[in-house]
Coordinates of C-alpha atoms and ligand atoms in Angstrom, one line a residue:
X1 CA -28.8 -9.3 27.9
X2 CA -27.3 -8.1 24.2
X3 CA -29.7 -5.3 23.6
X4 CA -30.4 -4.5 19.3
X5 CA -29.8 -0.8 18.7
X6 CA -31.5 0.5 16.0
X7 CA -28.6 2.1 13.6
X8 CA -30.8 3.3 10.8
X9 CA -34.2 3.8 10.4
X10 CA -36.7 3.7 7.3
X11 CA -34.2 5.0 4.8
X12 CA -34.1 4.6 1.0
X13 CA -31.7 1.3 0.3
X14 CA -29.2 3.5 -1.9
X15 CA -28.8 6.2 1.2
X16 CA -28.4 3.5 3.8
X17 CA -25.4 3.6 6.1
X18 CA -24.6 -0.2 4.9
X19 CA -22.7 1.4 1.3
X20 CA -20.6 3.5 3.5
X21 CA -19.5 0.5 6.0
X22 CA -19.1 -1.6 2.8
X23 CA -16.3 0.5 1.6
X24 CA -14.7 1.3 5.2
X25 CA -14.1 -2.5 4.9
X26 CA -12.8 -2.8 1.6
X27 CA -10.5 0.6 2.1
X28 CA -9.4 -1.0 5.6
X29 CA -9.0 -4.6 4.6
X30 CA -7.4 -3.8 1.2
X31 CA -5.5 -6.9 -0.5
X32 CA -6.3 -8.5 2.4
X33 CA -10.0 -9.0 1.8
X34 CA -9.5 -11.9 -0.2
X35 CA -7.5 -13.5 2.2
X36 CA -10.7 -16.5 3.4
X37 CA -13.1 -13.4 3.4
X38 CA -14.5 -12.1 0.2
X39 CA -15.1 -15.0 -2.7
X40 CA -13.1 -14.0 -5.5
X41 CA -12.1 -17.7 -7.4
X42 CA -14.7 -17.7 -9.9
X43 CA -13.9 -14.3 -11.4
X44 CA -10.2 -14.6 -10.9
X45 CA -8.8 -17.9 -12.9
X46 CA -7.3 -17.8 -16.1
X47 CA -10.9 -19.6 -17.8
X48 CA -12.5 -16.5 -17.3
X49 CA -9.9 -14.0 -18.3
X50 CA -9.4 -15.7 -21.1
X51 CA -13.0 -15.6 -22.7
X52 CA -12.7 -11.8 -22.0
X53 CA -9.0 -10.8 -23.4
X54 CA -10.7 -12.9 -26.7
X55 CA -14.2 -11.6 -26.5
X56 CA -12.5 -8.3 -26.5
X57 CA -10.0 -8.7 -29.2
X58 CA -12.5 -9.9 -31.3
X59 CA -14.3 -6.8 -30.6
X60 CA -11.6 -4.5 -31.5
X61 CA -11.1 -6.1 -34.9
X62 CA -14.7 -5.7 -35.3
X63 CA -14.7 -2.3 -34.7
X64 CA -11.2 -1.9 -36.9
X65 CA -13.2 -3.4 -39.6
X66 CA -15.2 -1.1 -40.0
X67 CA -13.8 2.0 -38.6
X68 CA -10.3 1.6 -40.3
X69 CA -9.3 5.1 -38.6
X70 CA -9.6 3.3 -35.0
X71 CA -6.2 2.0 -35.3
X72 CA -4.8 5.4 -34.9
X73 CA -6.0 5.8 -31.3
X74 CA -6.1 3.8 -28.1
X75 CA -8.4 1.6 -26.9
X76 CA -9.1 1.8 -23.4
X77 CA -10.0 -1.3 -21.3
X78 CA -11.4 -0.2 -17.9
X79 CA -11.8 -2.9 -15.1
X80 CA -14.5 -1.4 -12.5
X81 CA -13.5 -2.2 -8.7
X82 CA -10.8 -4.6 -9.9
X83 CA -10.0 -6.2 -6.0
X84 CA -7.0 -8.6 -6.3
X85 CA -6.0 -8.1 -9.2
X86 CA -4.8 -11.7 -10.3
X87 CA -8.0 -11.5 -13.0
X88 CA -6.3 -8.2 -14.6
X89 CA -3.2 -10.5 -14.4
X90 CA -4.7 -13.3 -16.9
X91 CA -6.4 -10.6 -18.9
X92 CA -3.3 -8.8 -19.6
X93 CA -1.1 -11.8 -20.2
X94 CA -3.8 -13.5 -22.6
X95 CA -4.2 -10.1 -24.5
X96 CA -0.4 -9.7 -24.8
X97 CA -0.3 -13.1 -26.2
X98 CA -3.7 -12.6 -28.7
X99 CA -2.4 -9.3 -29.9
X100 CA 1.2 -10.8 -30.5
X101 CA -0.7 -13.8 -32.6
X102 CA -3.3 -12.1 -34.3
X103 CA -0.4 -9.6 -35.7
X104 CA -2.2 -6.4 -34.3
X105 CA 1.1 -5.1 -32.3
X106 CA 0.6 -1.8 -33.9
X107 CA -2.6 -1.6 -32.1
X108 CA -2.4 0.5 -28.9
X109 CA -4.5 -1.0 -26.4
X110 CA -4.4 0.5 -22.4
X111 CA -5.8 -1.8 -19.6
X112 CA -6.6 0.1 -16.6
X113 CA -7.2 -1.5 -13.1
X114 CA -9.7 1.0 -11.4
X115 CA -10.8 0.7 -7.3
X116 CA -12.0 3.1 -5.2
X117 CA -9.4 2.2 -2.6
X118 CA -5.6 3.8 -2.8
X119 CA -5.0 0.3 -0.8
X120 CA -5.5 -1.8 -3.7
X121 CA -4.2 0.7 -6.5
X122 CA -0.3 0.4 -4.3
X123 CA -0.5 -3.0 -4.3
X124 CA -0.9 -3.4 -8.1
X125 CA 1.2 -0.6 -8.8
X126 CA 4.8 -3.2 -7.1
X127 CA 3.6 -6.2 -8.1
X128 CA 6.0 -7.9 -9.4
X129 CA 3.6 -10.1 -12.4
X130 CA 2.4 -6.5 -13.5
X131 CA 6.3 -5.2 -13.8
X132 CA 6.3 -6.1 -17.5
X133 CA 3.1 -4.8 -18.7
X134 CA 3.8 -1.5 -16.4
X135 CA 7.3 -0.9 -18.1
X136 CA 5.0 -1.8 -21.7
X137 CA 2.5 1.0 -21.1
X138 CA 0.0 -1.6 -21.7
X139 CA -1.3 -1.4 -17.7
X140 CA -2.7 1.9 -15.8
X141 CA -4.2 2.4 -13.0
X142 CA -7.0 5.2 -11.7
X143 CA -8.7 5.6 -8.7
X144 CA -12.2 5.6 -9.8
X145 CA -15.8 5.5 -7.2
X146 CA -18.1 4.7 -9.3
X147 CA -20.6 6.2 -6.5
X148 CA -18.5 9.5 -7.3
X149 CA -19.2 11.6 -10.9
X150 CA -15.3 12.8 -10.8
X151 CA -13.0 12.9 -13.7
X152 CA -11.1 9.4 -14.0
X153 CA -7.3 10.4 -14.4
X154 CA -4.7 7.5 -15.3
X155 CA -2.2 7.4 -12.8
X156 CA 0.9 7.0 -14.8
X157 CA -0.2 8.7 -18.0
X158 CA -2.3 11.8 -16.7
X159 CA -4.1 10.7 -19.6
X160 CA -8.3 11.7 -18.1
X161 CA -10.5 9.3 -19.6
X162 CA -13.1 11.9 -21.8
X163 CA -15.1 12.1 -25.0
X164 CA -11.9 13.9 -26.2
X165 CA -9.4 10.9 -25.4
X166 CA -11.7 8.2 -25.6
X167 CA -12.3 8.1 -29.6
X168 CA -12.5 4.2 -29.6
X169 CA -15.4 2.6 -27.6
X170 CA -14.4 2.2 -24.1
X171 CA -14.5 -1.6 -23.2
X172 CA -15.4 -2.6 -19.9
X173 CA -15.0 -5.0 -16.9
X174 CA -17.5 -5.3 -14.0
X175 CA -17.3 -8.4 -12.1
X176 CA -18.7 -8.9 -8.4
X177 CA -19.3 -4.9 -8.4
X178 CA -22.4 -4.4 -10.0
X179 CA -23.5 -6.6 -6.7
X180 CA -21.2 -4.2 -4.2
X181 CA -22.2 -1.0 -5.1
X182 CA -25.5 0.7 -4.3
X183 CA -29.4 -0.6 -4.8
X184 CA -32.5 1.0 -4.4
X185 CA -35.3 -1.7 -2.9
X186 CA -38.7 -1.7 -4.3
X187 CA -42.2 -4.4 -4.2
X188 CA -45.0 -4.6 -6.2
X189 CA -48.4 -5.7 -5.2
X190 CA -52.1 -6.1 -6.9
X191 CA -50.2 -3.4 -9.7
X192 CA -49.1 -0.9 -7.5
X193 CA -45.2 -0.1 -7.0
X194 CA -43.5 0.7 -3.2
X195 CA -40.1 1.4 -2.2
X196 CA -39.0 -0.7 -0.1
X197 CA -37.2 1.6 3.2
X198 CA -34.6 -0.3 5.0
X199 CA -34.0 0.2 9.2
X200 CA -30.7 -1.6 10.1
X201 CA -30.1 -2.7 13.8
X202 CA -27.2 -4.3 15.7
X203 CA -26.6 -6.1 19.1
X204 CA -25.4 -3.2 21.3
X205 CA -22.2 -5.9 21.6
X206 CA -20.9 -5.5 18.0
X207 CA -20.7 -1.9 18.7
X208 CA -17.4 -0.1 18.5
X209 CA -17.1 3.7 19.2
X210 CA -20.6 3.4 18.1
X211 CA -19.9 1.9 14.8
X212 CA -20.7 -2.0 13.7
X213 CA -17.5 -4.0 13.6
X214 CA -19.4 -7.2 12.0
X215 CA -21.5 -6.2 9.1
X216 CA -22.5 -10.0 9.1
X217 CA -24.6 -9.3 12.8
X218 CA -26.6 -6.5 11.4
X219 CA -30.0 -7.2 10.7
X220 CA -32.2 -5.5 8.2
X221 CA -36.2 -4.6 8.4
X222 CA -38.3 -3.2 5.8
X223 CA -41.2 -1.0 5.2
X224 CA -43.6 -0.3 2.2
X225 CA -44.0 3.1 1.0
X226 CA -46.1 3.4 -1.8
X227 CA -44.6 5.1 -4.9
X228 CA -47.4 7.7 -7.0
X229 CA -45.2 9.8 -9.0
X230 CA -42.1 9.4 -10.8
X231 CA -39.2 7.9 -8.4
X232 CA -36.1 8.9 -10.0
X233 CA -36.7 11.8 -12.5
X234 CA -35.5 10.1 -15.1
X235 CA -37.9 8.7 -18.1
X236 CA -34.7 6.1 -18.8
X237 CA -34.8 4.4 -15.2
X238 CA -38.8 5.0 -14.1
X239 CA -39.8 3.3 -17.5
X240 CA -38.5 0.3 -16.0
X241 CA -40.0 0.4 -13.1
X242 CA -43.4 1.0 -14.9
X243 CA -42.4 -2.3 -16.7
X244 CA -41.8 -4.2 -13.4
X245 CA -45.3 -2.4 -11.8
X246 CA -47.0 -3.9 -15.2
X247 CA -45.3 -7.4 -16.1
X248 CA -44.8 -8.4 -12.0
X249 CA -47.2 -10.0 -10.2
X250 CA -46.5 -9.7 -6.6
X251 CA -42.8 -9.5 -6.2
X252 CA -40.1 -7.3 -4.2
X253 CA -36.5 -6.4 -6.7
X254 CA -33.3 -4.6 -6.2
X255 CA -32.2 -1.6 -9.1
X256 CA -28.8 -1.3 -9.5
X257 CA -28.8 2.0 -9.1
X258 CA -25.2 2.9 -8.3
X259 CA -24.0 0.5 -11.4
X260 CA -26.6 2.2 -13.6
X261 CA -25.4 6.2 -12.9
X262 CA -21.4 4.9 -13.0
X263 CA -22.8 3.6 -16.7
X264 CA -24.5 6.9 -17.6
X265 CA -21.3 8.6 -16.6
X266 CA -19.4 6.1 -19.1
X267 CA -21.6 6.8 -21.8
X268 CA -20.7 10.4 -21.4
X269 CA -17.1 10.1 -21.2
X270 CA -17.2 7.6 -24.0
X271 CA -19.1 9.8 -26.6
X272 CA -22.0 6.7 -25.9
X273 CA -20.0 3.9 -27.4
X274 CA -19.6 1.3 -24.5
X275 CA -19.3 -2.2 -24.6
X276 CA -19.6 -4.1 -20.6
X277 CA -18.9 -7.7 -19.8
X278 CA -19.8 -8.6 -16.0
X279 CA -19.6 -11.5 -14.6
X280 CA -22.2 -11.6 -11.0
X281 CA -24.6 -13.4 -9.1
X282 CA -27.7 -12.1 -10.3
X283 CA -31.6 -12.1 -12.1
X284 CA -31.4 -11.6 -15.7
X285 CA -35.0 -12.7 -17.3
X286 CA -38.4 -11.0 -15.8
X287 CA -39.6 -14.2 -14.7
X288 CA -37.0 -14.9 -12.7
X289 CA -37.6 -11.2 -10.9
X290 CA -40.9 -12.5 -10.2
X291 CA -42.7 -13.8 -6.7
X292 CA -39.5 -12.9 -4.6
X293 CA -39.6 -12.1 -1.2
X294 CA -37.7 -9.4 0.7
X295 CA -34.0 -9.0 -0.7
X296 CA -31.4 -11.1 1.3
X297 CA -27.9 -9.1 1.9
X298 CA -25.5 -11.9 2.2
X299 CA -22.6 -11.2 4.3
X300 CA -18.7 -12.6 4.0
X301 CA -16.2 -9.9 5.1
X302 CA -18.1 -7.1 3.2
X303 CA -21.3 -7.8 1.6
X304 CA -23.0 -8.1 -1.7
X305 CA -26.7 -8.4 -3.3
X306 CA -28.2 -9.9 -6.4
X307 CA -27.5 -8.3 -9.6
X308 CA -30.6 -7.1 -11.6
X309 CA -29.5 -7.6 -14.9
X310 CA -32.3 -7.5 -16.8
X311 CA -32.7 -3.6 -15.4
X312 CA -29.2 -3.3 -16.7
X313 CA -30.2 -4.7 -20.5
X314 CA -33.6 -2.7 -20.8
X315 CA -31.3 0.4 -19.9
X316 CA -29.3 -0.2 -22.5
X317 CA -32.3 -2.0 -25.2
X318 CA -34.2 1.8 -24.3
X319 CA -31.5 4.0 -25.6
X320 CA -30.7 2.1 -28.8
X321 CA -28.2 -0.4 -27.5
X322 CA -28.3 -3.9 -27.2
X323 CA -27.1 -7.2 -24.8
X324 CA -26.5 -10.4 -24.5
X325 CA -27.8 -12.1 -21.4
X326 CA -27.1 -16.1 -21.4
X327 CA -29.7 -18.6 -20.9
X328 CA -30.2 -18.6 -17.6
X329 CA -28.2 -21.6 -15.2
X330 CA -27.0 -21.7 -11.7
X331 CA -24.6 -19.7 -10.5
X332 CA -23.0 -16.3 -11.6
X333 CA -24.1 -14.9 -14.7
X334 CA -21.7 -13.5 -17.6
X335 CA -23.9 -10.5 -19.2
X336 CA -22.7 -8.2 -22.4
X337 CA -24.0 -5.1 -22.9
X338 CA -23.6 -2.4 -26.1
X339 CA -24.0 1.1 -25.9
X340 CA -25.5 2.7 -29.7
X341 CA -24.4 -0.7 -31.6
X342 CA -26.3 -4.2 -31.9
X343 CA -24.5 -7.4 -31.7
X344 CA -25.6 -8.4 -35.0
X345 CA -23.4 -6.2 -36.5
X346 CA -20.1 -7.0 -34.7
X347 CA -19.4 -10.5 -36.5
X348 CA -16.3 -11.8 -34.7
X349 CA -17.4 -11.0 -31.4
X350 CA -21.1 -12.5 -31.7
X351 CA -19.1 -15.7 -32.0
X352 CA -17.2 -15.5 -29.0
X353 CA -19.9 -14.2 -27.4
X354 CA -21.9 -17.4 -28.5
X355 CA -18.7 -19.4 -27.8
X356 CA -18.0 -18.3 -23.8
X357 CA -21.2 -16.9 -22.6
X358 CA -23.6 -18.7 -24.0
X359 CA -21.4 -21.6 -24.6
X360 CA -19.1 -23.0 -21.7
X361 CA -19.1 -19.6 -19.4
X362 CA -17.8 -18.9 -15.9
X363 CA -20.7 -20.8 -14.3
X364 CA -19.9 -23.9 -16.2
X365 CA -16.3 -23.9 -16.1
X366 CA -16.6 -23.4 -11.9
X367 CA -19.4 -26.4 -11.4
X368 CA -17.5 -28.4 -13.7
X369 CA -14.6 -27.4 -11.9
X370 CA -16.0 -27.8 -8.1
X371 CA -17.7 -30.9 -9.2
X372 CA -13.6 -32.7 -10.3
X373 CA -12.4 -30.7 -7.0
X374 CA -14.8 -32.3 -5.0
X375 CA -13.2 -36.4 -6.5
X376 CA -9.9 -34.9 -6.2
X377 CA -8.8 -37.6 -4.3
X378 CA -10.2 -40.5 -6.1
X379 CA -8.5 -39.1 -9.3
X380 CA -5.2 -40.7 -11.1
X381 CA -2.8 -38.7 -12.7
X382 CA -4.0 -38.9 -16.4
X383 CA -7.2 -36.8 -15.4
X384 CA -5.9 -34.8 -13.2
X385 CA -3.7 -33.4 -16.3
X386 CA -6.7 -33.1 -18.4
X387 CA -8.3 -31.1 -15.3
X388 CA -5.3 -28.9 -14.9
X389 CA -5.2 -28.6 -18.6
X390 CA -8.7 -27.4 -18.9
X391 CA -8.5 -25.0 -16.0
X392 CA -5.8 -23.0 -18.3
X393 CA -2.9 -24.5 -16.0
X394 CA -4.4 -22.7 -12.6
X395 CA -1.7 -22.4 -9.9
X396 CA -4.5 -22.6 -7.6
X397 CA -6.1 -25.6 -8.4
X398 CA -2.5 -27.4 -8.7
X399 CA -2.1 -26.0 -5.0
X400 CA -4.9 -28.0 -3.7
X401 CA -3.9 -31.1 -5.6
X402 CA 0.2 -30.6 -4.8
X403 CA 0.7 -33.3 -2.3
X404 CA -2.0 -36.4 -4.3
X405 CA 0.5 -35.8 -7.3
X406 CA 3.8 -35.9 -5.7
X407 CA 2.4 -39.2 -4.3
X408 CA 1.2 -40.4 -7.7
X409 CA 4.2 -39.5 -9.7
X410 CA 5.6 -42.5 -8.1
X411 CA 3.0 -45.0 -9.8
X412 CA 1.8 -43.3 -12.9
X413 CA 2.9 -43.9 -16.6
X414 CA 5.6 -41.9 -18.2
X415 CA 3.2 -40.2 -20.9
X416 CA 1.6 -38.5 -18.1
X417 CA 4.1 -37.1 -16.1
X418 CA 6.4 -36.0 -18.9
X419 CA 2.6 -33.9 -20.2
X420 CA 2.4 -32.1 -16.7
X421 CA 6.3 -31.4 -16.6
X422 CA 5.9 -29.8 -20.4
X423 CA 3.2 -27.5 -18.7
X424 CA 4.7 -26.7 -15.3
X425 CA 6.2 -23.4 -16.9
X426 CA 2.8 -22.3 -17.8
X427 CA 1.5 -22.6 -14.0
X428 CA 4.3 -20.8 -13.2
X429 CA 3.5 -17.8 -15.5
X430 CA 0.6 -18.2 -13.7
X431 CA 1.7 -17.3 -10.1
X432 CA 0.4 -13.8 -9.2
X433 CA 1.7 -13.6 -5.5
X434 CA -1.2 -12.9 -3.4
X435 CA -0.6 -12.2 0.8
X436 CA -0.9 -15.7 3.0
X437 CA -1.1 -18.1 0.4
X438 CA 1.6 -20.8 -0.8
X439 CA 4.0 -20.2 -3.2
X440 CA 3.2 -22.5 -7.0
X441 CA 7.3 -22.3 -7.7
X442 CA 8.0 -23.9 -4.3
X443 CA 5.3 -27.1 -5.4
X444 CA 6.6 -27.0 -8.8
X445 CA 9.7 -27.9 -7.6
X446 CA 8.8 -30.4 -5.5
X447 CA 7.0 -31.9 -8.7
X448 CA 10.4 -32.2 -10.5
X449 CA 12.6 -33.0 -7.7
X450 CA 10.0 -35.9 -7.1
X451 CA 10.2 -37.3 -11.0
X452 CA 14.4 -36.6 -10.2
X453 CA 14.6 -33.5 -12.8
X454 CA 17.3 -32.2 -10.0
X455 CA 18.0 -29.0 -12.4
X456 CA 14.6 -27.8 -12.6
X457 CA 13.4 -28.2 -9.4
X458 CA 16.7 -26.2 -8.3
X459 CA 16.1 -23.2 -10.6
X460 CA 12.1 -23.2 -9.4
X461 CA 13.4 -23.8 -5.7
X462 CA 15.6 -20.5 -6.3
X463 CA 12.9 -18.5 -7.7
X464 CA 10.3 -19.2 -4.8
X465 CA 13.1 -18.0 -2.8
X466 CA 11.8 -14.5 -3.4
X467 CA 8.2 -15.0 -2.0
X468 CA 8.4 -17.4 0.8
X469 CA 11.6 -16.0 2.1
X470 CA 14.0 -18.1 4.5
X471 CA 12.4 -21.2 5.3
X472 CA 14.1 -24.5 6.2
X473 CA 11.8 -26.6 3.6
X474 CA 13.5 -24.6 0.5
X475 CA 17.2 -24.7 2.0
X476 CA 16.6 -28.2 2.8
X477 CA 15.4 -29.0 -0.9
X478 CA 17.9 -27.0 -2.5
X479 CA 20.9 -28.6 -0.9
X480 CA 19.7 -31.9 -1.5
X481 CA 18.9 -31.6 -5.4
X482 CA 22.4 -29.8 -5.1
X483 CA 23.8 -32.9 -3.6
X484 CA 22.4 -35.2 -6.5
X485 CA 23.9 -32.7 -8.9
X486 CA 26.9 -33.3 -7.3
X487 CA 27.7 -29.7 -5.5
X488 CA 28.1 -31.0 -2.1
X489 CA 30.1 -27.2 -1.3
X490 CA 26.6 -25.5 -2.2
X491 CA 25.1 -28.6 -0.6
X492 CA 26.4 -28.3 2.2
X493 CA 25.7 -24.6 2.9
X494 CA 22.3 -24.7 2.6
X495 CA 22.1 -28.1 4.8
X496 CA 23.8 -25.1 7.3
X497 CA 21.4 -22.6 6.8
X498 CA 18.0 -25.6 7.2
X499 CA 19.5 -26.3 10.7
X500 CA 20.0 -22.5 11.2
X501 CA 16.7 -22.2 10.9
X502 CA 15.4 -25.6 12.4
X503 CA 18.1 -26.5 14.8
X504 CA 16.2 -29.6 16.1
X505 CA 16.6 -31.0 12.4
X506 CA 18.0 -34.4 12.7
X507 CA 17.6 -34.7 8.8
X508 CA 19.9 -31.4 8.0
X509 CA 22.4 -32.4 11.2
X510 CA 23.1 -35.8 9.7
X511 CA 23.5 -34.8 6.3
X512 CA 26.3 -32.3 7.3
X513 CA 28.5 -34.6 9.6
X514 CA 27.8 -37.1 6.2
X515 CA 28.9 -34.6 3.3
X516 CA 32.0 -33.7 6.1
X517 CA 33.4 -36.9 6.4
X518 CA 32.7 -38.0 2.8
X519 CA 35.4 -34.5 2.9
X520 CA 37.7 -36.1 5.1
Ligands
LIG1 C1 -16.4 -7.9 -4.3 S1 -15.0 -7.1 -4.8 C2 -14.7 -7.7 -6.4 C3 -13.3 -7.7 -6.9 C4 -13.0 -8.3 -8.2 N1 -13.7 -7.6 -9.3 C5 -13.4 -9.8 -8.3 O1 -14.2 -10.2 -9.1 O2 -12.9 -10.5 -7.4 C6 -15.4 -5.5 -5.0 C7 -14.3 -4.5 -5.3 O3 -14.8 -3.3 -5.6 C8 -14.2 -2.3 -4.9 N2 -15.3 -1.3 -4.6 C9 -16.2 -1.3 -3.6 N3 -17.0 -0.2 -3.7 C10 -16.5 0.5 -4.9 C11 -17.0 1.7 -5.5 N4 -17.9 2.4 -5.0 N5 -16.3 2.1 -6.6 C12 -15.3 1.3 -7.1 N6 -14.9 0.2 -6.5 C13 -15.5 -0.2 -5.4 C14 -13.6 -2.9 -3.7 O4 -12.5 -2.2 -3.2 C15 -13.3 -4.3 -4.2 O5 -12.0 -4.3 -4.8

């Protein structure tokens, strides 16, 4: 029989071996996390990056406003365990665009993507979508732990974020990490507060040099431990614990506790002017902290918990900042929080606040999204346009729906296709390569070779070249829009080359002994 070993027992959540495994797997899997393991789609599509590259513009003009002197320094825009990197992608190509629009080139704005992992920072640092903002200054990287209190030096500019460089408000990014990093567990019953200690056990089976290999067939116990005195030293965080031990009837709640002390260490660095957008599965009103039983870890590759959010606010509301929590819906929750500075008084971004987070936010745009993705195939053309349209031309949604509109081009009106071939270039600028996943230039190809555009679909034939490599379906392709541009030498090479690679290819065979005796 599979005994369970104990791993841990009785420990406080935050010191728990389960943080230290949880980045073991993120250093070891880097990019590859996100390959079918960790969920990543609803913080990484171009709807969401958008609403923050214009929530933060709007917040740099507001601050301009009234600090006219801030244009002569940088801001900083620091993205906390960034992962992929496709979201940093859409930021930085929407702020690039907003900045060029808005006629505030001369401001100097630096983006930097932050992980803990050296794995992830390499693969930003060649990819190919972030060449152009590299060579523009406008992207840096830093290796930053947010578990760690260590200076955060920018990779490429040595510049160390401080309160000497930072003399603009540092703006912030914090999606699916506030969830990732540490918690502390506590309960409250009949008025009294507990911590809640965690034991963590395994079947001896998923035990490797005396380590779990599969964080999802660990199972977590806990025990009450009444609290009498104050937990964390610090009037700012055991306040709200008071406040939960008052306002809560019976409940048990997670504290952010590794988010909270990587924001105290930004309010030092940025002389206590920070502004945070995070986008997480969370609680953000009391009542919804309310009657809830033991905290459930959910497991997919690494692991992540609920986000307490309203902690997050009252930390902020205590020391004479402010937030913005939306109206509560299903789903992942887009939160804004100011260090020293209420909303009120920042105009422009108030609106776009009111626009994307109270107004169509991440949660809406994905159940909207998932609800159209779920009909895809009962869709025609025309609204399939309108979907692509409203996702902000997504590469990834267009992958899912590739073949269904190669098939309808064939019966669908003229408006409609000539409207998605106006647009194609914009899914294409929005190709950020990612390992094990299909190639956006290769389908948009297929779409114009299907509607007969032979030109296009040969110049977005050549460019996939470059990520999916030698394969027999591009040669093939190639040499035939080739052919109906009537260059049967180039034609006929690449025909050569498909059989190369496939030589059981009747198609590419007879094609060649065709073109060779149309030679003869
Ligand atoms: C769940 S992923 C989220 C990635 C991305 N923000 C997104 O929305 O898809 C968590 C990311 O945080 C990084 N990470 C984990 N622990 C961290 C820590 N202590 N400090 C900084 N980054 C951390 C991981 O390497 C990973 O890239």
């Amino acid at each position: 029989m599979d005994r369970k070993l104990i791993i841990e027992q009785y420990k406080r959540f935050s010191e728990s071996c389960l943080w230290r495994m949880q980045r073991d797997y993120f250093d070891k899997a880097g990019i590859d996390a996100w390959v079918n393991q960790v969920p990543f789609y609803i913080t990484s599509n171009p709807y969401i990056a958008n609403f923050y590259a214009e929530i933060s513009i709007n917040f740099i003009s507001d601050w301009i406003s009234k600090h006219p002197e801030a244009k002569n320094h940088p801001f900083y825009i620091l993205e906390l365990g960034t992962g992929s990197g496709r979201f940093s992608y859409y930021v930085l190509k929407r702020i690039h665009e907003l900045k060029t629009a808005l006629g505030m080139t001369d401001i100097s704005i630096c983006y930097v993507m932050s992980d803990f992992t050296k794995n992830n920072i390499r693969y930003y640092e060649s990819h190919s979508a972030l060449k152009f903002f590299i060579e523009q200054g406008f992207v840096d990287f830093a290796l930053f732990d947010m578990e760690v209190e260590k200076p955060i030096t920018l990779i490429h500019s040595n510049v160390v974020l401080s309160p000497e460089t930072l003399v603009n408000p540092l703006i912030t990014f914090a999606n699916y990490i506030f969830d990732t990093v540490s918690h502390d567990a506590f309960s409250v019953k009949q008025g009294k507060l507990y911590e809640l200690l965690l034991s963590v056990s395994t079947p001896e089976s998923n035990l490797e040099n005396n380590k779990p290999v599969d964080m999802s067939q660990l199972s977590i116990d806990f025990k009450t431990n009444e609290i009498k005195k104050s937990y964390y030293n610090d009037p700012d965080l055991d306040n709200i614990l008071e406040q939960y031990r008052n306002s809560l009837s019976d409940s048990n709640f997670l504290f952010p506790i590794g988010s909270i002390r990587a924001i105290k260490l930004l309010k030092k660095l940025s002389n206590n002017k920070l502004m945070i957008l995070s986008s997480d599965k969370g609680y953000s009103t009391l009542q919804s902290l309310d009657r809830l039983g033991y905290p459930s870890i959910s497991f997919h590759g690494s692991f992540s918990m609920m986000v307490n959010f309203h902690a997050i606010a009252n930390y902020f509301k205590n020391s004479g900042g402010d937030y913005f929590l939306q109206t509560p819906r299903k789903g992942i929750k887009t939160s804004l929080f100011l260090s020293n500075t209420q909303l009120d008084n920042l105009t422009l971004t108030k609106l776009a606040v009111e626009k994307y987070i109270e107004g169509v936010s991440a949660a809406d745009y994905f159940t909207l999204h998932r609800r159209v993705s779920d009909s895809f195939n009962e869709l025609n053309l025309e609204t399939i346009a309108a979907h692509l349209n409203f996702t902000g031309w997504d590469p990834h949604i267009y992958l899912k729906l590739a073949n269904r509109i190669t098939k309808l081009v064939e019966v669908s009106d003229l408006d409609t296709i000539n409207f998605l071939a106006s647009n194609m270039h914009k899914l294409a600028k929005n190709y950020y390569y990612m390992p094990k996943s299909d190639c956006i230039l290769f389908e948009i190809a297929v779409f114009f070779h299907a509607i007969k555009r032979f030109d296009d679909a040969l110049n977005y034939y050549l460019e996939a070249q470059e990520f999916v490599g030698e394969q027999f379906g591009v040669h093939y392709n190639l040499a035939l829009c080739q052919h109906n541009l009537g260059n049967t030498v180039d034609a006929l090479d690449n025909f050569k080359i498909a059989l190369r690679i496939d030589p059981n290819s009747k198609e590419a065979q007879e094609w060649i002994t065709y073109i060779e005796k149309s030679k003869e």
